[in-house]
Every structure is written in structure tokens, then in C-alpha cells.
Amino acid sequence: MSAKLEAIGLGKRYGETVALEPTDLTVQAGEFLTLLGPSGSGKTTLLQMIAGLVAPTSGRIEIAGQDVTHVDPGKRGIGMVFQSYALFPHMSVWDNVAYGLRMRSRSRDEVRTAVDAALAMVRMGEFGKRFPKELSGGQQQRIALARCFAYRPSVILLDEPLGALDKKLREHMQAEIRRLHKELGATFVYVTHDQDEALTLSDRVCLMNDARIEQIGTPSDLYDRPATRFAASFIGHSNLLEGSLADGAVAGSEPILLAAGARLPLPRAANLAPSSRHVLLLRPEALEFVEPKQGFIDGRIDDVVFFGSDTHVQLSLPDGSGLTARCSRTLSPRIGDLVGLTWDPYRTTLLHA
Ligand SMILES: Nc1ncnc2c1ncn2[C@@H]1O[C@H](COP(=O)(O)OP(=O)(O)O)[C@@H](O)[C@H]1O
Ligand SMILES: [Mg+2]
């Protein structure tokens, strides 16, 4: 069961502080949408307004086409999971999961069936009699998920639910959350400041910055086609080379950017403004090493960092600026070497400075 979710002109101010500019956002029924952004960008505020825990200053919220702006949190058909699991310490696991159902006055049989199903779903069926303090952090977070899933909300809001777990467990739980999303079929809105988590989990990512939406799209939209400098630098590792267009570059067939002390080829883009500054985004994995003078630009290798599956190479460019390239381990780059760099201009992105 899932429902479409809509925010229309939804905004929040605290006195002079704008926590969220008036914002439009549509989440499709059954979609997994992630709010990604730095701390303080308004993610939690947006989520809590959807939940009904924070009253908006402007705009409205619709769930399944119904205006719920003034509906109580408990009557919105929404489930919520936070970073702090907030399990009741004096209740068994089973009673924690049953709590929301009992609050909703479900029959004993219904409660039993739903709790057993929810515990099985998070693979904690054996743990019903334990108390929260007898569980690890990861197990407690599974119980928090089960408690939310038990009453089958059509929209599930998750605010940094894996934030307190270590890296290995977090990655495991990410896979679990993906599986649970598929099994439940509910609409998920997930908050994180971790870009890897956002890219791996989501159907779409809503990137937030400074109390507004910076860009919204599929993970590959954001990674391959960032719309702004902020989006380019927040998502993935980015080399951003700032420069200006070479004379005649706009009219000519091969536009050239003068940057980092070299003449760099650009994809033939429609919106080249001759007078303004531009930024070329080069992803580390798009760069290839060739002999010096055989590429678009030469770089001196400053450092080589081993990452297991591949190697990150730090280079300095002719104007002294730095650049990161990623190369396979077979290349064995050496510190101090001069190398040429080449790339497919169509795998780069040109942004306004
Ligand atoms: N209750 C509040 N009172 C005053 N300012 C708040 C309150 N809640 C959030 N803010 C401010 O609103 C902005 C957005 O906060 P928040 O939504 O929590 O960001 P995020 O979840 O992205 O870290 C921040 O500047 C924060 O300080
Ligand atoms: Mg937050």
C-alpha cells in the first residue's frame, strides 16, 4: 500500500531564520525519495512538516490527494523512524512493536499477526521476549523499523535512521532497507547527509542546500548531470577547473576553455556565454593517463593513494592547481612522474562559475 505525497509552497520560518523556503515537492506512490544535503539545509524540517510534528509557516501537504496540513500526525497514515531508536526501555521487543497497533485499537488477533509479520520482515522473529538493552544497535534499529512497519503505513519517513551505526552495519542495513521498501511497497522519504547512501538507496534524490531544493533527479542525473557547482561538488569526487572561453570559441566548431594553464576541449554546449566564467567538472574516473604532451593537459604526480579496488592519484597542473584521477592498479603511477591527461569531452559537464 502506498500513497502519493505532495508539498505545495511548503515553508517554515523560525523568526528571522528560514528553515525551509516555500518548496514544491512531489513523491510518487511507492517511490523511494531521499532528501540529501549538508547539516542545516532543511531536511528534517521538511520531513517533520510532512509528519505533522512541525507546523508550516506557508503552503500545504497532500497525501493521496487529501489535504492533511491540519490533520493530526497519528491520522496521516504515516510511519516514522529516527536516528535515535526511541524504543521503550521497559517494554519487550514484542510489546514495542505492538505499541502502535494497540494505540490504534486493533484487535488482539490483528496485533499478533501484524507484530509477528513485522518481526519476521526485519529478521528478528526470535527476539520478541528480549528487552531493548539486550540488543545491539543494529538490532534495536531493526525493531524501530518493525514498529513502524507493523501498522502498514502508506508513507514512511526515515530521518538518518542508520546514522548511529558503524560503516559495515550501515551498509548491511542499507541493503535491508531497500529490500523492505520493495516488500512493503510503501512510499519512502529518507533523510541523509551521506551521498553514497542517497545514491545507492534511492529512485530519486532531492538535493537540498540552504533551505531549498538545489536539484532533484535520479542518482545518475545528479552524478552525471549536476546542474550547479554545489551539486557537482557535493555529489561524488569532483575536479572543478575554472576558466574562460577562448576567443572565437563560441562561434568555432570546437569550443575551448582556458583553464589550469591549458586549452581544454569542451562538449559543444548551447549555452556558452562568452563573457562569463565557466567551471569544467572532470570526474576522477573519466581521466586517462597518456604520455606527457599527448593529452589535453600535463600533470605532475604528487601522491598515490591505494584504495583497494583502485588507486587515487593526486596531480598538480601547470597553473599549480590540484586534480584527482582514479586509475586501475595495473598502471602503477610513481610520485614525481609527469603524465599527460585525456578524457572524452562529452563525459564532462560545463557549469557557470
Ligand atoms: N526549532 C527550531 N528553532 C529555530 N531554528 C530551527 C529549529 N529547527 C530547525 N531550525 C533551523 O532551521 C534550519 C534547518 O534545520 P534542519 O531542518 O534541522 O536541517 P537538517 O535536517 O538539514 O540538518 C537550521 O538553520 C536550523 O538551525
Ligand atoms: Mg536533520
XYZ file of N, CA and C in Angstrom, residues 57-158:
306
model
N 4.855 27.383 8.061
C 4.543 28.809 8.033
C 3.756 29.138 6.764
N 4.012 28.355 5.701
C 3.280 28.578 4.455
C 3.061 27.249 3.753
N 2.071 27.238 2.865
C 1.868 26.092 1.987
C 1.042 24.976 2.597
N 0.970 23.859 1.867
C 0.158 22.744 2.345
C 0.742 21.397 1.925
N 0.206 20.340 2.516
C 0.676 18.969 2.264
C -0.519 18.121 1.862
N -0.334 17.351 0.803
C -1.383 16.421 0.391
C -0.835 15.004 0.394
N -1.615 14.087 0.937
C -1.281 12.657 0.884
C -2.441 11.964 0.188
N -2.131 11.226 -0.871
C -3.161 10.557 -1.687
C -4.264 11.540 -2.081
N -3.855 12.762 -2.421
C -4.811 13.752 -2.914
C -5.621 14.458 -1.828
N -5.429 14.076 -0.561
C -6.153 14.724 0.537
C -5.268 15.759 1.215
N -5.821 16.928 1.474
C -5.071 17.948 2.210
C -4.983 17.528 3.679
N -3.743 17.278 4.152
C -3.566 16.832 5.543
C -2.838 17.877 6.395
N -2.707 19.094 5.849
C -1.922 20.129 6.536
C -2.347 20.295 7.999
N -3.646 20.149 8.260
C -4.117 20.369 9.627
C -4.599 19.081 10.295
N -4.162 17.947 9.729
C -4.548 16.642 10.292
C -3.498 16.211 11.318
N -3.937 15.598 12.420
C -3.016 15.114 13.461
C -2.000 14.126 12.885
N -0.765 14.125 13.441
C 0.264 13.198 12.950
C -0.223 11.747 12.911
N -0.924 11.318 13.959
C -1.369 9.928 14.066
C -2.443 9.550 13.060
N -3.026 10.550 12.391
C -4.118 10.258 11.458
C -3.717 10.481 10.002
N -2.406 10.621 9.746
C -1.957 10.889 8.379
C -1.583 9.628 7.599
N -1.613 8.473 8.271
C -1.208 7.237 7.588
C 0.282 7.181 7.332
N 1.028 7.811 8.246
C 2.475 7.941 8.075
C 3.196 7.185 9.184
N 4.321 6.562 8.853
C 5.183 5.967 9.863
C 6.503 6.705 9.876
N 7.150 6.745 11.039
C 8.394 7.495 11.118
C 9.466 6.733 11.881
N 10.705 6.795 11.375
C 11.841 6.167 12.043
C 12.955 7.205 12.159
N 13.505 7.331 13.368
C 14.540 8.333 13.623
C 15.891 7.664 13.856
N 16.912 8.510 13.943
C 18.257 8.007 14.233
C 18.316 7.388 15.632
N 17.737 8.098 16.614
C 17.666 7.505 17.950
C 16.445 6.602 17.937
N 16.657 5.350 18.254
C 15.613 4.346 18.010
C 14.369 4.623 18.829
N 14.547 5.284 19.991
C 13.411 5.650 20.828
C 12.502 4.459 21.137
N 13.117 3.315 21.403
C 12.324 2.165 21.865
C 11.998 2.397 23.340
N 10.864 1.850 23.799
C 10.531 1.966 25.213
C 11.373 0.949 25.983
N 12.228 1.418 26.904
C 13.187 0.503 27.541
C 12.522 -0.536 28.446
N 11.367 -0.194 29.015
C 10.718 -1.097 29.973
C 9.795 -2.106 29.288
N 9.702 -2.030 27.947
C 8.818 -2.961 27.233
C 9.656 -3.959 26.447
N 9.137 -5.186 26.320
C 9.824 -6.184 25.500
C 9.789 -5.727 24.041
N 10.634 -6.369 23.241
C 10.661 -6.098 21.815
C 9.255 -6.245 21.215
N 8.607 -7.351 21.589
C 7.281 -7.653 21.043
C 6.285 -6.535 21.377
N 6.322 -6.084 22.642
C 5.395 -5.025 23.061
C 5.734 -3.689 22.404
N 7.034 -3.438 22.185
C 7.426 -2.223 21.467
C 6.794 -2.202 20.072
N 6.859 -3.341 19.389
C 6.337 -3.399 18.021
C 4.802 -3.320 18.035
N 4.205 -3.876 19.107
C 2.734 -3.891 19.200
C 2.164 -2.525 19.571
N 3.007 -1.666 20.126
C 2.526 -0.421 20.729
C 1.627 0.408 19.796
N 2.135 0.655 18.585
C 1.389 1.496 17.640
C 0.049 0.874 17.251
N 0.024 -0.452 17.202
C -1.217 -1.141 16.819
C -2.239 -1.067 17.944
N -1.754 -1.229 19.185
C -2.655 -1.141 20.336
C -3.210 0.278 20.460
N -2.338 1.269 20.194
C -2.782 2.668 20.198
C -3.911 2.871 19.195
N -3.843 2.105 18.107
C -4.864 2.235 17.059
C -6.043 1.278 17.297
N -6.086 0.717 18.505
C -7.199 -0.144 18.928
C -7.478 -1.317 17.993
N -6.401 -1.937 17.505
C -6.613 -3.136 16.675
C -6.942 -4.329 17.578
N -7.621 -5.318 17.031
C -7.988 -6.493 17.825
C -6.745 -7.294 18.198
N -6.871 -8.144 19.223
C -5.715 -8.938 19.683
C -5.145 -9.797 18.564
N -6.027 -10.418 17.796
C -5.561 -11.274 16.704
C -4.812 -10.469 15.653
N -5.373 -9.318 15.333
C -4.723 -8.455 14.343
C -3.335 -8.040 14.823
N -3.263 -7.660 16.113
C -1.979 -7.223 16.673
C -0.972 -8.367 16.583
N -1.390 -9.576 16.982
C -0.462 -10.703 16.989
C 0.065 -10.983 15.575
N -0.845 -11.028 14.619
C -0.448 -11.313 13.237
C 0.508 -10.240 12.713
N 0.157 -8.976 12.970
C 0.952 -7.878 12.420
C 2.334 -7.800 13.061
N 2.405 -8.026 14.384
C 3.701 -7.948 15.074
C 4.600 -9.095 14.604
N 4.045 -10.303 14.535
C 4.858 -11.438 14.087
C 5.358 -11.210 12.661
N 4.491 -10.674 11.796
C 4.895 -10.422 10.408
C 5.983 -9.361 10.348
N 5.844 -8.296 11.147
C 6.828 -7.203 11.115
C 8.178 -7.686 11.642
N 8.154 -8.490 12.716
C 9.421 -9.005 13.261
C 10.083 -9.958 12.269
N 9.271 -10.767 11.585
C 9.835 -11.679 10.588
C 10.457 -10.882 9.444
N 9.798 -9.797 9.068
C 10.278 -8.996 7.947
C 11.674 -8.419 8.217
N 11.915 -7.999 9.459
C 13.242 -7.461 9.787
C 14.169 -8.559 10.347
N 13.729 -9.830 10.201
C 14.517 -10.993 10.602
C 14.878 -10.961 12.082
N 13.867 -10.604 12.902
C 14.062 -10.551 14.349
C 12.988 -11.375 15.059
N 12.432 -12.367 14.346
C 11.338 -13.177 14.880
C 11.671 -13.851 16.201
N 12.942 -14.166 16.429
C 13.356 -14.897 17.636
C 13.537 -13.985 18.849
N 13.441 -12.672 18.654
C 13.883 -11.748 19.691
C 12.745 -11.068 20.451
N 11.508 -11.527 20.216
C 10.332 -10.860 20.784
C 10.366 -10.678 22.295
N 10.955 -11.631 23.034
C 10.917 -11.577 24.501
C 12.026 -10.731 25.106
N 13.005 -10.359 24.272
C 14.121 -9.564 24.811
C 13.689 -8.134 25.099
N 14.559 -7.454 25.869
C 14.348 -6.035 26.116
C 15.368 -5.247 25.295
N 15.051 -3.979 24.955
C 15.943 -3.205 24.078
C 17.407 -3.240 24.514
N 17.661 -3.170 25.847
C 19.064 -3.091 26.278
C 19.817 -4.406 26.037
N 19.076 -5.469 25.721
C 19.726 -6.752 25.428
C 20.017 -6.923 23.935
N 19.863 -5.836 23.169
C 20.085 -5.898 21.718
C 21.233 -4.982 21.311
N 21.894 -5.329 20.200
C 22.923 -4.436 19.641
C 22.238 -3.250 18.969
N 23.035 -2.238 18.612
C 22.486 -1.051 17.951
C 21.745 -1.393 16.669
N 22.332 -2.267 15.871
C 21.704 -2.659 14.612
C 20.387 -3.383 14.839
N 20.369 -4.245 15.880
C 19.130 -4.974 16.189
C 18.050 -4.027 16.698
N 18.463 -3.043 17.513
C 17.490 -2.067 18.004
C 16.886 -1.279 16.841
N 17.735 -0.954 15.853
C 17.216 -0.188 14.722
C 16.258 -1.044 13.890
N 16.515 -2.352 13.800
C 15.560 -3.235 13.124
C 14.210 -3.230 13.824
N 14.251 -3.208 15.169
C 12.993 -3.197 15.924
C 12.252 -1.877 15.693
N 13.023 -0.780 15.629
C 12.386 0.514 15.347
C 11.701 0.481 13.978
N 12.356 -0.172 12.996
C 11.751 -0.308 11.668
C 10.493 -1.178 11.746
N 10.589 -2.295 12.473
C 9.440 -3.201 12.594
C 8.267 -2.491 13.245
N 8.554 -1.689 14.256
C 7.492 -0.971 14.970
C 6.746 -0.036 14.013
N 7.531 0.580 13.113
C 6.925 1.481 12.133
C 6.156 0.702 11.061
N 6.724 -0.427 10.611
C 6.093 -1.173 9.512
C 4.825 -1.907 9.966
N 4.755 -2.222 11.271
C 3.718 -3.135 11.763
C 2.316 -2.682 11.388
N 2.071 -1.378 11.424
C 0.699 -0.938 11.103
C 0.569 -0.505 9.644
N 1.551 -0.909 8.830
C 1.467 -0.752 7.379
C 1.115 0.664 6.909
N 1.908 1.648 7.321
C 1.635 2.998 6.829
C 1.889 3.068 5.323
N 1.185 3.942 4.635
C 1.375 4.044 3.182
C 2.528 4.973 2.842
N 2.940 5.804 3.816
C 4.105 6.676 3.635
C 5.017 6.468 4.840
N 6.310 6.219 4.585
C 7.256 6.005 5.680
C 8.362 7.050 5.585
N 8.573 7.760 6.685
C 9.577 8.814 6.735
C 10.724 8.338 7.614
N 11.946 8.433 7.115
C 13.101 7.957 7.875
C 14.140 9.068 7.944
